[in-house]
XYZ file of N, CA and C in Angstrom:
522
model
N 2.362 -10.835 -7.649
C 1.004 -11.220 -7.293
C 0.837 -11.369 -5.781
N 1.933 -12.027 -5.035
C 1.614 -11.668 -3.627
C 1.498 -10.448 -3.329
N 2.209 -9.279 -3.050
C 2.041 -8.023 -3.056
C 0.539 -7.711 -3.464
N 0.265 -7.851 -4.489
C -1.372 -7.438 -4.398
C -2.185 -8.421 -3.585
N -2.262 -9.526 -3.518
C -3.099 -10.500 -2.651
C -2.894 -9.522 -0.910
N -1.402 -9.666 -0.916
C -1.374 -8.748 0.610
C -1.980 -7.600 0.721
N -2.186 -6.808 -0.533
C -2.591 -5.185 -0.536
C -4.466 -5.870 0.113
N -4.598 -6.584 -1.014
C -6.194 -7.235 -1.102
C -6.661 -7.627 0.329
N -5.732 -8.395 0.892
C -6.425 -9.106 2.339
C -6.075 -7.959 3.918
N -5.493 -6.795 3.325
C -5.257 -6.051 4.346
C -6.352 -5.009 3.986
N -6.958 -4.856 3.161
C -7.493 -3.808 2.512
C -9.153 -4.464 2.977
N -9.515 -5.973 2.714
C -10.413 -6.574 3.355
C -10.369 -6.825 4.825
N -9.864 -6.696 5.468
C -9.392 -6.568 7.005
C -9.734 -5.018 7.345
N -9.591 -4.234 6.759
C -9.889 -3.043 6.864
C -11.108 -2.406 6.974
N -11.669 -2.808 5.917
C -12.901 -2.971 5.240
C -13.908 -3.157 6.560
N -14.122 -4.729 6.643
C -14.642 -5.277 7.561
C -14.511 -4.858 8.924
N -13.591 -4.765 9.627
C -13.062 -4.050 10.674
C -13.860 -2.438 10.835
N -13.753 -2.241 10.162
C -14.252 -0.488 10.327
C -15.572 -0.737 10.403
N -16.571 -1.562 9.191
C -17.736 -1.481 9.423
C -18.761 -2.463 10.753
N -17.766 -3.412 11.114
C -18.228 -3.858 12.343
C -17.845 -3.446 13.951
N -16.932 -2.514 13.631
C -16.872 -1.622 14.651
C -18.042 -0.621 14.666
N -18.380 -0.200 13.716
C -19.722 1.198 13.445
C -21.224 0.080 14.153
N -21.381 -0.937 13.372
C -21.827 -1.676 13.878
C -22.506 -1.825 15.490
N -21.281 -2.328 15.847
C -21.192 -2.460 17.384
C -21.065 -1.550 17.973
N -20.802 -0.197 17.815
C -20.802 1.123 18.607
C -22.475 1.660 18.749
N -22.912 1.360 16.969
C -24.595 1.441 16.737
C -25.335 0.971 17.770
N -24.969 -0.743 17.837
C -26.137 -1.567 18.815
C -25.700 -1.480 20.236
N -24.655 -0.767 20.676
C -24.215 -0.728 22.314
C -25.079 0.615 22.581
N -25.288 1.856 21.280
C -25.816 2.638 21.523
C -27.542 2.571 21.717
N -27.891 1.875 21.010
C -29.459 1.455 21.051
C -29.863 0.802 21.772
N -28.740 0.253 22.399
C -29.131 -1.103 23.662
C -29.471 -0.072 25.190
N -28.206 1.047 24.883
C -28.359 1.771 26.261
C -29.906 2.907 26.011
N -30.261 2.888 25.019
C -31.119 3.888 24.952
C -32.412 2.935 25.114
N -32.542 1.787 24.725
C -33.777 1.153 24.742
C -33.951 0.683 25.952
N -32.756 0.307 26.997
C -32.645 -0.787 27.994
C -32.782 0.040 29.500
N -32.128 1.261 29.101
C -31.586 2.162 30.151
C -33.114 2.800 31.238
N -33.055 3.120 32.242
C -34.197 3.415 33.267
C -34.303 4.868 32.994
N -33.302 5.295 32.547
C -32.901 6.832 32.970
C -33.471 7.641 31.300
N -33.603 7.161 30.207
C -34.408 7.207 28.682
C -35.237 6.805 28.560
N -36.226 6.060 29.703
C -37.231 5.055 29.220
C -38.749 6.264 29.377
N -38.491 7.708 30.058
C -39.694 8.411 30.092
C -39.746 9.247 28.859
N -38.891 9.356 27.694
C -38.649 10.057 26.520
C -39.918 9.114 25.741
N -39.829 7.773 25.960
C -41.460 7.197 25.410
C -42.421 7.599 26.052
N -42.523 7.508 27.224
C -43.663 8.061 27.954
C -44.543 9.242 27.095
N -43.000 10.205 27.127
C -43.254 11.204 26.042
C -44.022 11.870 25.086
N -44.247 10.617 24.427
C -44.363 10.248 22.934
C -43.030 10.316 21.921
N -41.804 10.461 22.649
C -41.274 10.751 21.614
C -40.186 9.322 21.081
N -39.906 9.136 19.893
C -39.332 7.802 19.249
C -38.137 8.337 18.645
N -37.496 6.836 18.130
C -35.744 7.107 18.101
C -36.029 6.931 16.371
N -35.325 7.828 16.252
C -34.974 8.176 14.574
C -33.633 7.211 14.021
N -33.441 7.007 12.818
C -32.428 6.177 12.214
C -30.812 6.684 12.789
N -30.922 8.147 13.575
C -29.750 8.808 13.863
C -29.546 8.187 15.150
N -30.340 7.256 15.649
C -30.453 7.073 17.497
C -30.991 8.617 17.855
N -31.723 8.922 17.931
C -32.048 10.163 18.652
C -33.623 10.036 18.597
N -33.886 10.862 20.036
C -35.619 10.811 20.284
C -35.730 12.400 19.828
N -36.790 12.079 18.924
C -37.504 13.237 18.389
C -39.362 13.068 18.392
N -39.651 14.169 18.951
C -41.089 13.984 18.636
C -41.616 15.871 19.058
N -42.780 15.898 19.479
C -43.650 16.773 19.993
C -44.360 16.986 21.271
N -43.473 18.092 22.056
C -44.105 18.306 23.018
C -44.569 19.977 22.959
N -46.096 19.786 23.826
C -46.590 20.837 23.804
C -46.646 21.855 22.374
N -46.824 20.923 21.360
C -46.501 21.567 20.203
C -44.949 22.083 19.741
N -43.995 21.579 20.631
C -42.637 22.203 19.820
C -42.078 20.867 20.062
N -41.222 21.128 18.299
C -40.646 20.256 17.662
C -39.133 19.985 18.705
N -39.334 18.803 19.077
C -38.023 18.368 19.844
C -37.230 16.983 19.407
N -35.666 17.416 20.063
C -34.906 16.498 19.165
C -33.728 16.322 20.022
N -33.560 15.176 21.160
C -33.016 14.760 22.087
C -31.812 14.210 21.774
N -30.726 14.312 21.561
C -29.210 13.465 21.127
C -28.021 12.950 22.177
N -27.679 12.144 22.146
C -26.855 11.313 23.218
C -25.224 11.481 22.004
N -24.528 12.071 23.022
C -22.938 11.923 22.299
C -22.024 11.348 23.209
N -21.098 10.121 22.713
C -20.119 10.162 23.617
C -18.615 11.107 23.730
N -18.498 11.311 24.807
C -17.286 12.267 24.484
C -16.005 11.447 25.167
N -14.795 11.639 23.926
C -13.549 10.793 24.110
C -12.889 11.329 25.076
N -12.397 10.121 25.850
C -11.735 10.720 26.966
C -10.225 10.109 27.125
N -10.270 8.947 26.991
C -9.133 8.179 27.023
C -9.534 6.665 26.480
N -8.447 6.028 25.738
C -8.788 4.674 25.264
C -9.796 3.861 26.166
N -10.610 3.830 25.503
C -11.772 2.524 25.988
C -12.220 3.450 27.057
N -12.393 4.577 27.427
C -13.095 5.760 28.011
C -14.205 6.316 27.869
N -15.116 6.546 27.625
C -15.872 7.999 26.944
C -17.018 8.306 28.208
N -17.214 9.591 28.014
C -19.128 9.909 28.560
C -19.447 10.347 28.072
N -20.816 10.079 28.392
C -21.806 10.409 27.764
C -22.580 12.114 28.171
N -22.303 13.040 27.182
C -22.914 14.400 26.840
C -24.211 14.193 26.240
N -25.447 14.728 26.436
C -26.929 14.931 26.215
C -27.390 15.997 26.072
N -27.953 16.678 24.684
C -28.441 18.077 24.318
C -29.559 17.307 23.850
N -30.976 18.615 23.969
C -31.928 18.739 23.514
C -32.133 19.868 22.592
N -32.119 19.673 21.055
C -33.043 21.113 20.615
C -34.171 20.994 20.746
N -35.105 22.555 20.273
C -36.377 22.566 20.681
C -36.237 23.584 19.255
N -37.495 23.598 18.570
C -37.029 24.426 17.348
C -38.883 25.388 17.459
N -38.385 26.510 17.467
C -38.755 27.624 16.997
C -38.354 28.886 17.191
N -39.784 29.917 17.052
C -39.577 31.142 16.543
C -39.242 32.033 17.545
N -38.337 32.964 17.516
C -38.548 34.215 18.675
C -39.101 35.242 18.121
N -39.824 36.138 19.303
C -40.604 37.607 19.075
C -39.713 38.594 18.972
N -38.600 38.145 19.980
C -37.819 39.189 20.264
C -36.405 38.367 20.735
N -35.060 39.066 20.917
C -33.939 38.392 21.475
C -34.581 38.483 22.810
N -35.114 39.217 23.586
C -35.306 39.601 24.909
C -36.336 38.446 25.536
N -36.755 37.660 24.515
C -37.474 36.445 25.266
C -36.376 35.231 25.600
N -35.475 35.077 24.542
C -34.892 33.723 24.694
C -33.739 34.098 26.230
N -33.385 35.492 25.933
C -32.199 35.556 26.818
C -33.340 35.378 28.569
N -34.300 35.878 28.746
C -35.204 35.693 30.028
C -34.888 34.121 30.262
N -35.619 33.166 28.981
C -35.400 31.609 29.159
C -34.084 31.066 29.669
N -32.854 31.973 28.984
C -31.440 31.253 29.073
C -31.291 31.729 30.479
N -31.750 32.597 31.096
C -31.494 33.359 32.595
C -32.208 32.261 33.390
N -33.339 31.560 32.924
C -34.282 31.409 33.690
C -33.296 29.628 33.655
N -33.100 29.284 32.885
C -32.161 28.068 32.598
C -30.953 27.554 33.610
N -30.185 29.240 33.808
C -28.906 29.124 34.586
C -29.138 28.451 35.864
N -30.988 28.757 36.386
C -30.845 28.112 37.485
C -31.506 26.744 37.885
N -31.148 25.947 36.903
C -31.896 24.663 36.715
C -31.075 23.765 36.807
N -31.265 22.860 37.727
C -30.128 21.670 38.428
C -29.991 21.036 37.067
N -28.966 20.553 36.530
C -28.640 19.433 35.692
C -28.171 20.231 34.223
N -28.498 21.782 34.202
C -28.136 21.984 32.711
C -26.935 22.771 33.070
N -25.942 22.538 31.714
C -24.611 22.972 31.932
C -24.416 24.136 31.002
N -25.660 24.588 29.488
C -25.541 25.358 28.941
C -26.708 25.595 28.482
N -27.332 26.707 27.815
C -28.484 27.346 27.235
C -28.090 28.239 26.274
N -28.375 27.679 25.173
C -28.608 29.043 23.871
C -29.735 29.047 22.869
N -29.546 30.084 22.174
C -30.085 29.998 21.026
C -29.720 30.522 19.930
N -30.037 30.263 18.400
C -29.355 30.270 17.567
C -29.936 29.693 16.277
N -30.367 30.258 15.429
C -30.898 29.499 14.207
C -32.151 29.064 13.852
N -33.441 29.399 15.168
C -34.465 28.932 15.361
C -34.269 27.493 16.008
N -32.958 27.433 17.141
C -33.377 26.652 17.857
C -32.571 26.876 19.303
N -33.460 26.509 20.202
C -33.157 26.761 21.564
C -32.649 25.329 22.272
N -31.398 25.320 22.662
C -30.130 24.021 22.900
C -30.610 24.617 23.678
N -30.075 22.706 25.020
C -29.258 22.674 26.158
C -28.747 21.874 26.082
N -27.916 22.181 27.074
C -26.414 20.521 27.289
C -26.525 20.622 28.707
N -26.994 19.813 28.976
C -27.025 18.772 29.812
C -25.630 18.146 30.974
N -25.497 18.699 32.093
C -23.962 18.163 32.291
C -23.769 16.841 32.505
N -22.722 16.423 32.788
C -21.969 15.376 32.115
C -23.103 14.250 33.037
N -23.033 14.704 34.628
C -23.834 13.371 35.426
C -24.949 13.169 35.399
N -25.785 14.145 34.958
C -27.508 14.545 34.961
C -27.899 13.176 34.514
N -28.804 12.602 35.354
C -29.839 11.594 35.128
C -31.378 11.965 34.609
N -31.807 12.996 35.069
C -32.911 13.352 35.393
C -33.214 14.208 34.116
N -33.607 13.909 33.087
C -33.784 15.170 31.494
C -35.045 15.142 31.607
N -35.844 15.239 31.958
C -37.785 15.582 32.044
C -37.709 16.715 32.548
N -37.378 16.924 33.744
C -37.393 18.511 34.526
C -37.387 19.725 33.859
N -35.370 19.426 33.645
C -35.045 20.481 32.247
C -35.866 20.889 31.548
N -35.857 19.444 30.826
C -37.098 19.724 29.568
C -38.504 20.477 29.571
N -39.163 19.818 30.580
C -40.432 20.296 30.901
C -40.563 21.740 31.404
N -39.881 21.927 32.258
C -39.448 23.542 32.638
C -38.893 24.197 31.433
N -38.373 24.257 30.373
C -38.032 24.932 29.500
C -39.196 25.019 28.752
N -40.224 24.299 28.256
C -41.134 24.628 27.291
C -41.907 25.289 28.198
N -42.289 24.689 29.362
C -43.104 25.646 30.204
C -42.439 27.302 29.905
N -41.115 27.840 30.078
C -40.802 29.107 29.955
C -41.170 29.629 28.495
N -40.461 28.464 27.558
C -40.859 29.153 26.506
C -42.545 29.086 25.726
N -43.316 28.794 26.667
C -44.524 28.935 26.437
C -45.165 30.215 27.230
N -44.552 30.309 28.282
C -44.891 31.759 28.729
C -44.424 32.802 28.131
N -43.182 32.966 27.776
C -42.516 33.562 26.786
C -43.299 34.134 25.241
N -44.539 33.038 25.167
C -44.785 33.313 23.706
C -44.085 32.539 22.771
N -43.215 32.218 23.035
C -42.443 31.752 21.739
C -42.910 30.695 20.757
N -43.416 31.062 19.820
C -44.002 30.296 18.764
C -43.058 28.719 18.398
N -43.774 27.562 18.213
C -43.255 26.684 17.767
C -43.075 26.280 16.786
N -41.636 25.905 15.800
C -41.585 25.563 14.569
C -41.713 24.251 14.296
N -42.379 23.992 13.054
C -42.221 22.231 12.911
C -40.871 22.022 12.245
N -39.913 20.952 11.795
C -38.834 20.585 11.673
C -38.884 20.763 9.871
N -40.108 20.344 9.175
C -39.790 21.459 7.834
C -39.573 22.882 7.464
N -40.595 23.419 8.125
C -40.322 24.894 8.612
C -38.814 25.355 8.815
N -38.447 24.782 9.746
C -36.740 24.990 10.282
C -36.307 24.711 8.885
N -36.185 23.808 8.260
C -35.431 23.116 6.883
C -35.539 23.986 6.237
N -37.003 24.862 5.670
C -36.930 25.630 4.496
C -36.613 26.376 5.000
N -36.207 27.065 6.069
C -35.764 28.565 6.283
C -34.466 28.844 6.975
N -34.437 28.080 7.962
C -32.954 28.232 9.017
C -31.874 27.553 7.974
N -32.244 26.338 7.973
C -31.201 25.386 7.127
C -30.567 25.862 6.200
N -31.914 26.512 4.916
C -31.225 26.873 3.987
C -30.005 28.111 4.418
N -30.521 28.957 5.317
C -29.522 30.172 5.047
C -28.242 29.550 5.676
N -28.443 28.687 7.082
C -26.692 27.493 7.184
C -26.144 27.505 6.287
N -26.768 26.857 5.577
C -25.912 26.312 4.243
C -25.520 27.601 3.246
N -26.278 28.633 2.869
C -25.703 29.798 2.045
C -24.626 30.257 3.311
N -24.702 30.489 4.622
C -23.407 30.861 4.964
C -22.080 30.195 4.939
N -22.429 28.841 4.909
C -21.556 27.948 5.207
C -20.900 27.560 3.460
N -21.571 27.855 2.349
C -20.866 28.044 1.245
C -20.030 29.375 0.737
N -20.609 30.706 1.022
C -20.005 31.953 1.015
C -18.751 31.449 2.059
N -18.720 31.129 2.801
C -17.565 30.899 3.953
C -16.384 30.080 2.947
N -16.676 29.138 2.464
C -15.888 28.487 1.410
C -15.599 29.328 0.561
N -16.427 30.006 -0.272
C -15.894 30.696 -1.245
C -14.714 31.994 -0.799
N -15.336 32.251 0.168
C -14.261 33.329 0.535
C -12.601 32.597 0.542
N -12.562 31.272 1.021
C -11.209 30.854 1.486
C -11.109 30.496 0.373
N -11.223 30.010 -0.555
C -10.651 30.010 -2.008
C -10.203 30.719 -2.603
């Protein structure tokens, strides 16, 4: 019976431990996003933080969706990486690649693609400043033409076929 009491109180130590760590990683994350000078024009925006921590809303009619990641670096380390999708349609490949050209030369972004009905950037590691980016990119892809998708739209159509590739992909390795 000790043996299980020990299994029991290490297993509750565990327990607890893990979920008040998630916890506290949650509210250090919401604290910097609510508190911070450098996120506070994403309200300006209009745009609001979703249950994921992430600002999503509508600009200029395209569906946008702002995400903060930390990236591990060393114990009790991390920085902070920042991508924006923007979700819609292309006319042609020959519009997005103009945008991703037009991207390369924009202080603060470290990457540009597209892919899936949605047009990423990442943001490099020191960039303070995400309005510019941002705003200059819809500006292109509004000259561009590029039609805007709403975030169901994306779901019934991009998503689903993710997911049929991403199950054929399984089936094959079986």
């Amino acid at each position: 019976t000790g043996f299980v009491i020990w299994i029991g109180i290490v297993f509750l130590f565990s327990t607890v431990g893990f979920f008040s760590e998630q916890w506290y990683r949650r509210k250090r994350k919401l604290k910097k996003l609510l508190k911070s000078k450098k996120y506070r024009k994403f309200f300006d925006l209009g745009l609001k933080i979703n249950d994921d921590l992430e600002f999503v809303g509508n600009i200029n009619n395209y569906n946008v969706r702002f995400y903060l990641y930390e990236k591990y670096l060393k114990p009790n380390k991390y920085i902070d990486k920042h991508y924006i999708d923007i979700y819609c349609i292309p006319k042609s490949f020959d519009n997005f690649q103009n945008i991703i050209d037009k991207n390369k030369n924009i202080s603060g972004i470290e990457n540009a693609a597209w892919g899936y009905g949605i047009f990423s950037i990442d943001y490099k590691e020191n960039t303070n400043n995400f309005i510019y980016p941002l705003d200059l990119t819809i500006k292109y892809l509004t000259e561009e033409s590029i039609t805007p998708l709403s975030k169901p739209d994306w779901e019934s159509s991009y998503k689903k076929e993710i997911t049929n590739k991403r199950e054929k992909e399984e089936k094959a390795r079986t």
